[in-house]
CSV table of C-alpha atoms and ligand atoms in Angstrom, one decimal:
chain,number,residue,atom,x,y,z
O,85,UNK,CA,48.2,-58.4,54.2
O,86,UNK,CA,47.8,-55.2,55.0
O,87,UNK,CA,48.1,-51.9,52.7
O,88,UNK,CA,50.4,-49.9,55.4
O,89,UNK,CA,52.0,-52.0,59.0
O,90,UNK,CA,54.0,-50.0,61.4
O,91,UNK,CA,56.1,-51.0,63.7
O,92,UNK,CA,58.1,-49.8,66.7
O,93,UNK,CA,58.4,-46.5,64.7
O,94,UNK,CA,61.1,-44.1,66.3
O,95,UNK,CA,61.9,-40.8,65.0
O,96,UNK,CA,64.4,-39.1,66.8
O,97,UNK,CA,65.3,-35.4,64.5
O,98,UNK,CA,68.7,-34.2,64.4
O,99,UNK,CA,68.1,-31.6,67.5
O,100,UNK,CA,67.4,-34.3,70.0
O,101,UNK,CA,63.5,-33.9,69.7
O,102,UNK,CA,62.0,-37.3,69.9
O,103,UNK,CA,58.9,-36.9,67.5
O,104,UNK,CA,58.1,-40.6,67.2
O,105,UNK,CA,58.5,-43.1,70.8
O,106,UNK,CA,57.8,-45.9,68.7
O,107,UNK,CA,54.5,-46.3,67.0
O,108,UNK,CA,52.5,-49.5,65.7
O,109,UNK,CA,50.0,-49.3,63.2
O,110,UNK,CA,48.3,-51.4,60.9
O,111,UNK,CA,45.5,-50.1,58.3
O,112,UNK,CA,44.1,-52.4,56.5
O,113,UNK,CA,43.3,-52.7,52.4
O,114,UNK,CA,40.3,-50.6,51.5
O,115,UNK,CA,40.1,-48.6,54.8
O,116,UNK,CA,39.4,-44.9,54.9
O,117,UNK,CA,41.6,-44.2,57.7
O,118,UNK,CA,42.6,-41.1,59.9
O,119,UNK,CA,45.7,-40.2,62.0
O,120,UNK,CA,44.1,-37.5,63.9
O,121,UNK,CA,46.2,-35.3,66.8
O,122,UNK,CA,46.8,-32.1,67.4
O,123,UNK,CA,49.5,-29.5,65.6
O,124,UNK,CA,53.1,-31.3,67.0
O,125,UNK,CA,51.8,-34.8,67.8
O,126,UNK,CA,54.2,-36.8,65.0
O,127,UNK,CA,51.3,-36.9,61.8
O,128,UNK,CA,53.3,-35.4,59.7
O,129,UNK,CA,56.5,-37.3,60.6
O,130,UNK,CA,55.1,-40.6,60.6
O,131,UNK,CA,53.6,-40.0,56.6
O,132,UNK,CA,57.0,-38.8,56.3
O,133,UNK,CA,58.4,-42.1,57.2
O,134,UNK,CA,56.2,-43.9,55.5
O,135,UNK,CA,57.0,-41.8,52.0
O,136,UNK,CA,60.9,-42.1,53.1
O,137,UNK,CA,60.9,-38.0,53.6
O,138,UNK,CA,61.5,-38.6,56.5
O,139,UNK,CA,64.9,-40.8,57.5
O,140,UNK,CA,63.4,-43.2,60.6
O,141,UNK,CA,65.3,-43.7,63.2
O,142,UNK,CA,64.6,-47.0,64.0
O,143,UNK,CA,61.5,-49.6,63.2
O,144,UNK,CA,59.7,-51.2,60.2
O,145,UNK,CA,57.5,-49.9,57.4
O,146,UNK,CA,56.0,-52.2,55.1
O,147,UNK,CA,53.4,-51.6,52.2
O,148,UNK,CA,51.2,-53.9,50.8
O,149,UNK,CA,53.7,-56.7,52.7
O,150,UNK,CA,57.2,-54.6,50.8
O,151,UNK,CA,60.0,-53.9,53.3
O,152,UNK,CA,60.3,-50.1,52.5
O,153,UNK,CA,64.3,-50.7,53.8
O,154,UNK,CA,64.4,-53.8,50.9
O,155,UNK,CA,62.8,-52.0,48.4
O,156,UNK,CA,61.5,-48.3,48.8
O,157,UNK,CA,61.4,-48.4,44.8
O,158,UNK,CA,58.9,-51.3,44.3
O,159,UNK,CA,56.7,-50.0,47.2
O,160,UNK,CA,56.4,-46.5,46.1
O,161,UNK,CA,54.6,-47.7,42.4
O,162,UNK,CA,51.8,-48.5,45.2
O,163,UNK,CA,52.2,-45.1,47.0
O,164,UNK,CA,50.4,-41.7,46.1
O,165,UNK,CA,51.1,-38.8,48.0
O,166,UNK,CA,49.9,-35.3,48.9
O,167,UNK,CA,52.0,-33.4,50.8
O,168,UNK,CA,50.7,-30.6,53.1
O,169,UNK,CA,53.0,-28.1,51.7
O,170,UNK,CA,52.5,-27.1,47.7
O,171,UNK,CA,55.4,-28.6,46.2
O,172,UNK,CA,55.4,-28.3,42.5
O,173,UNK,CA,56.9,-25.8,40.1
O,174,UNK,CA,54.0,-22.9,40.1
O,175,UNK,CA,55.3,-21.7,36.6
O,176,UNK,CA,54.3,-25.2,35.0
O,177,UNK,CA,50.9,-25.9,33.5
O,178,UNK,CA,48.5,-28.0,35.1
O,179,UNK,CA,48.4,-30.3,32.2
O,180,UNK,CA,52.1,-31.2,32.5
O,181,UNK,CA,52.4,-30.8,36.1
O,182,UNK,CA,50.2,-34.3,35.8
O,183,UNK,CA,52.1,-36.0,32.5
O,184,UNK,CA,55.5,-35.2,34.1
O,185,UNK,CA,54.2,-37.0,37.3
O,186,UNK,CA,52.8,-39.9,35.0
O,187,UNK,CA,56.5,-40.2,33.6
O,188,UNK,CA,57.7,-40.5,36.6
O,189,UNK,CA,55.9,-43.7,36.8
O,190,UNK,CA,56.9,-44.9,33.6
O,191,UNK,CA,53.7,-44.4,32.1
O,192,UNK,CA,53.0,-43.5,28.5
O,193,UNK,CA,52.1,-40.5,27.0
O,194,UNK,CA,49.0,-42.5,25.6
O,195,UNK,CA,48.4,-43.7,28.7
O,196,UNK,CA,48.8,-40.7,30.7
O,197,UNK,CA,46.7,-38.1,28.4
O,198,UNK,CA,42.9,-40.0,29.3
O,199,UNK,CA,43.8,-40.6,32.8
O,200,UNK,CA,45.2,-37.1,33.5
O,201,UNK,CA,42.1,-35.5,31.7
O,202,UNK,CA,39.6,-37.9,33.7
O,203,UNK,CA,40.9,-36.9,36.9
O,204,UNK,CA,41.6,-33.4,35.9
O,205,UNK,CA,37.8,-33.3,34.7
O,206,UNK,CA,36.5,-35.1,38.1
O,207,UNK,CA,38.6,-32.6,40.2
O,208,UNK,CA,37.2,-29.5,38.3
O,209,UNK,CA,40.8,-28.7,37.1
O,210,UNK,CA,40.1,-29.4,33.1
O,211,UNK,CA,39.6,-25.9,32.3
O,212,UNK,CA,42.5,-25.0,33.6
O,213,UNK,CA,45.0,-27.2,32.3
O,214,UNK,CA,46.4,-24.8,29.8
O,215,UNK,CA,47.4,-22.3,32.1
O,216,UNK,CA,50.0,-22.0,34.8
O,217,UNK,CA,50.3,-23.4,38.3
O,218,UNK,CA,50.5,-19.9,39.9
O,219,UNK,CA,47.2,-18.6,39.1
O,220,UNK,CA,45.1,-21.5,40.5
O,221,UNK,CA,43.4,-20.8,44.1
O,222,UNK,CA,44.6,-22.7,46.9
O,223,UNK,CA,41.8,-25.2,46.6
O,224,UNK,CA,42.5,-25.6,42.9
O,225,UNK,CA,46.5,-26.1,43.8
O,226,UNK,CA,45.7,-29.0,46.6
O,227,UNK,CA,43.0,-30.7,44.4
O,228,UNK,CA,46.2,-30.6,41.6
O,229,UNK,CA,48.1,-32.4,43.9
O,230,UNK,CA,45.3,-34.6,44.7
O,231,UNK,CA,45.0,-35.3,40.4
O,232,UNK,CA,49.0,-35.7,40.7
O,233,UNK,CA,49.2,-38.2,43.1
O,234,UNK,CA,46.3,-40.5,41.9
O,235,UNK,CA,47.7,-40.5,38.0
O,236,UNK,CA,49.9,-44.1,38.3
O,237,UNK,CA,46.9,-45.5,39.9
O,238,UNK,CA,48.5,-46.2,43.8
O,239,UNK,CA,46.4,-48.8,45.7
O,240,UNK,CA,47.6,-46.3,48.8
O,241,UNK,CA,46.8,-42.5,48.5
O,242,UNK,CA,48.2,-40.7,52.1
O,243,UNK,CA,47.4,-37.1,52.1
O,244,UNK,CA,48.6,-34.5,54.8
O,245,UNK,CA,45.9,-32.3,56.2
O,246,UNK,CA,44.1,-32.1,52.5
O,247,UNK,CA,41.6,-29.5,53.8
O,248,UNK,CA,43.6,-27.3,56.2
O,249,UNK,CA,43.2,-24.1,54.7
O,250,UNK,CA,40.1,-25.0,52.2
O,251,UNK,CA,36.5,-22.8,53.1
O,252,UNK,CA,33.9,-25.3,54.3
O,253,UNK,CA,32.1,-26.3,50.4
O,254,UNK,CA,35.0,-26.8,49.1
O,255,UNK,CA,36.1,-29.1,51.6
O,256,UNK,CA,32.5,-30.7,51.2
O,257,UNK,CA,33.7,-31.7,47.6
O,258,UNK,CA,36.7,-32.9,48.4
O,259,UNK,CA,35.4,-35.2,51.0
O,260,UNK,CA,32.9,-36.3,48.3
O,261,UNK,CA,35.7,-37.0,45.9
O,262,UNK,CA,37.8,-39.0,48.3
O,263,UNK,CA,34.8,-41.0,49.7
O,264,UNK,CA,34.4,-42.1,45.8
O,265,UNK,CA,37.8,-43.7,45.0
O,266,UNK,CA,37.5,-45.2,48.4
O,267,UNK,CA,34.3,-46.5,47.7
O,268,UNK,CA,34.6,-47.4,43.5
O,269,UNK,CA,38.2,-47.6,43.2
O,270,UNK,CA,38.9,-49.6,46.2
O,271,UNK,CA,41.8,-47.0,47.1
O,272,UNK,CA,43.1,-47.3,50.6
O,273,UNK,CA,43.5,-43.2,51.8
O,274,UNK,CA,45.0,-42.5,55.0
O,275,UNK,CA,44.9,-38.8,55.7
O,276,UNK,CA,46.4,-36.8,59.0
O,277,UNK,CA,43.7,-33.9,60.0
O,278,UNK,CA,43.5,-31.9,63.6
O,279,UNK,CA,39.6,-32.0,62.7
O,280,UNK,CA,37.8,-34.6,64.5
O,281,UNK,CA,34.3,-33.9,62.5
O,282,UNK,CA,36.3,-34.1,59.4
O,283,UNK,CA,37.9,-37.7,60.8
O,284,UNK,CA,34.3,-39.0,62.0
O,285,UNK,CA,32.6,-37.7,58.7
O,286,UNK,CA,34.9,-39.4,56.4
O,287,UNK,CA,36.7,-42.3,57.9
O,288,UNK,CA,35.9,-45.9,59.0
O,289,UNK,CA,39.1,-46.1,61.5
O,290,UNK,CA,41.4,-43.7,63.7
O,291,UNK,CA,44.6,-43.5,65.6
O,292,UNK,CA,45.0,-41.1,67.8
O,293,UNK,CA,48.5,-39.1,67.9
O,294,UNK,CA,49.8,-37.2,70.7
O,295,UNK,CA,53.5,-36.3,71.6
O,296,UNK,CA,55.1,-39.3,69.4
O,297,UNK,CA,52.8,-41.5,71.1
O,298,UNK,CA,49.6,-43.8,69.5
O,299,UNK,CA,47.0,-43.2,72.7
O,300,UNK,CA,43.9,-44.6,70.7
O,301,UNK,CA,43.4,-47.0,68.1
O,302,UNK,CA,39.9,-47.8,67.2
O,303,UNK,CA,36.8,-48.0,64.6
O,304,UNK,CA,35.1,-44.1,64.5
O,305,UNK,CA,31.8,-46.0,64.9
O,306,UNK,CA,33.4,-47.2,68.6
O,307,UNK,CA,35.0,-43.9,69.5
O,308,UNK,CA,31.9,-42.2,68.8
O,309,UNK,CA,29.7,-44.2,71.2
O,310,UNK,CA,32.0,-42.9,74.0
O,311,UNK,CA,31.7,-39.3,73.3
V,296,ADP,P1,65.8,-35.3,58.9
V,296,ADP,O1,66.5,-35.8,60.2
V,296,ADP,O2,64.5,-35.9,58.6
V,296,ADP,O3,66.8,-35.2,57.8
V,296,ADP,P2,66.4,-32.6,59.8
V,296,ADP,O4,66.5,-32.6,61.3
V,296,ADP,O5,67.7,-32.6,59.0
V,296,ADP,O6,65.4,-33.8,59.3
V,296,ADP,O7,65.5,-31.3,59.4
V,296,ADP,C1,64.9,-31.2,58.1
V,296,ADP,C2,64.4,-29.8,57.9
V,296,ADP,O8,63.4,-29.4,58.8
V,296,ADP,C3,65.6,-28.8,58.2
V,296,ADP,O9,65.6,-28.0,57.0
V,296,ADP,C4,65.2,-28.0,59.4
V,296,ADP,O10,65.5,-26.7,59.2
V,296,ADP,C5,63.7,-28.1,59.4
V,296,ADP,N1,63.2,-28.0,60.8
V,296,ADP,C6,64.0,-27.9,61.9
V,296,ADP,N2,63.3,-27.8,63.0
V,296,ADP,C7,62.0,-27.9,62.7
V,296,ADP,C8,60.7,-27.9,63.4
V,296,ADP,N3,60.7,-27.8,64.8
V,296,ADP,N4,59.6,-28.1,62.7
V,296,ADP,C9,59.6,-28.2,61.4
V,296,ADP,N5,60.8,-28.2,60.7
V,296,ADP,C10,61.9,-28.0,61.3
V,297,ADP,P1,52.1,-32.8,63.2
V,297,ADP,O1,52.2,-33.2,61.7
V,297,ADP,O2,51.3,-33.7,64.0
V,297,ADP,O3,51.8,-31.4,63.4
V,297,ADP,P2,55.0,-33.1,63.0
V,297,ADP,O4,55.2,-34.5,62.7
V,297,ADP,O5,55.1,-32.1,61.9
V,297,ADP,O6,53.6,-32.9,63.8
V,297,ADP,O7,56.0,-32.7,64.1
V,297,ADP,C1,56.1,-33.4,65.3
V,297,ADP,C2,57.1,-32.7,66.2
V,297,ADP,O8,58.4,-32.8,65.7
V,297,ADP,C3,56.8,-31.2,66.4
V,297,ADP,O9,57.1,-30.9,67.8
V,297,ADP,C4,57.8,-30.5,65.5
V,297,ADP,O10,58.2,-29.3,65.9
V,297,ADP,C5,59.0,-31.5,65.5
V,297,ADP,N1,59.7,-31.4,64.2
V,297,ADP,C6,59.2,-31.6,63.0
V,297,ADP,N2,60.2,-31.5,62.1
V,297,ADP,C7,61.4,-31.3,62.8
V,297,ADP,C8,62.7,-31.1,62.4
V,297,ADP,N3,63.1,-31.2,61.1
V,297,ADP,N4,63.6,-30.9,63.4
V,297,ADP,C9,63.2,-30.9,64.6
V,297,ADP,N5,62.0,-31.0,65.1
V,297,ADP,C10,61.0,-31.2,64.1
């Protein structure tokens, strides 16, 4: 089955604007895959849907073969998320920003404290964990959210434009991060981006978004032979 299937996704928001005519997508377990469009098209709205941040207005979601209508709360255990906006409480420390996150998940303290210092460590955030949300860069605070989202161990990570905003090495890192639970993890990562050098660098499929609307659905290794 596959990690994420879409289907006959509408999203119709509560001024009339129709940001979603009623998309299909499928992405398959271990893909590295990009919704790429420009600002407007429906990314953001369709991960919304998908994380139920969004309330569809009609069609089907399903997640590793879970109805997310039947059972949002069994299908978000294989969900991690990072949002494009920077949405945790900046006067936190790093350190419990990820073990609240991990409690969430009903995992244990015991549990939680290797995990969180691994990918805290890996992410370049260890150093930091004492101190408060506030004074990391923005880098720093989307790579948090990056450690936040991956501490229950999802099967599915979806992240929002992960680099907008993030100088071009630092970017480079992150792309070498997420290559590496793709590739040793077996993590399926979807991510939205308006960069299509960031799309063909790092992922292995691609759907093209504009105004609600999938136009192109295909391998990068295809779409690339066209250009
Ligand atoms: P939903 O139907 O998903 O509940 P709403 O239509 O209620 O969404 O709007 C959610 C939030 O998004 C509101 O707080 C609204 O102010 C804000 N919003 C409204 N218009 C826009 C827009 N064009 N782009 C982004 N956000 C918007
Ligand atoms: P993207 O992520 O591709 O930039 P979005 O999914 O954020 O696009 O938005 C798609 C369209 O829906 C845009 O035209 C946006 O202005 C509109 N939109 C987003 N949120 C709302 C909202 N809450 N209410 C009304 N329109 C919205």
């Amino acid at each position: 089955e596959p990690a994420l299937s879409i289907r006959g996704l509408t999203k119709v928001y509560d001024n009339g604007f129709h940001a979603l005519k009623g998309i299909d997508l499928d992405v398959q377990q271990g893909d590295f895959f990009a919704l790429l469009g420009p600002n407007g098209a429906g990314k953001s709205t369709t991960l919304g849907a998908v994380c139920s941040l969004v309330q569809k207005t009609s069609g089907k979601i399903t997640i590793f073969g879970i109805d997310t209508d039947r059972d949002f709360a069994k299908a978000k255990y294989q969900l991690g998320v990072v949002p494009q906006e920077f949405n945790f409480n900046q006067f936190e420390k790093v350190l419990d920003i990820v073990l609240a996150q991990a409690g969430y998940y009903g995992m244990t303290r015991r549990e939680a404290l290797p995990r969180a210092e691994k990918l805290l460590t890996d992410l370049g955030l260890w150093d930091k964990r004492n101190g408060s949300a506030r004074m990391l860069s923005g880098g720093m605070k989307r790579r948090l959210m990056i450690a936040r989202a991956l501490m229950h161990r999802p099967k599915l990570l979806i992240l929002d434009e992960p680099t907008a905003g993030v100088d071009i090495e630092l970017r480079r890192s992150m792309w070498e991060y997420l290559r590496r639970i793709n590739r040793d993890e077996g993590t399926t990562i979807i991510l939205t981006t308006h960069y299509l050098e960031e799309a063909e660098s790092l992922c292995r499929n691609i759907a093209i978004i504009n105004h609600g609307d999938i136009i192109r659905n295909t391998s990068v290794r295809a779409l690339l032979k066209e250009l």
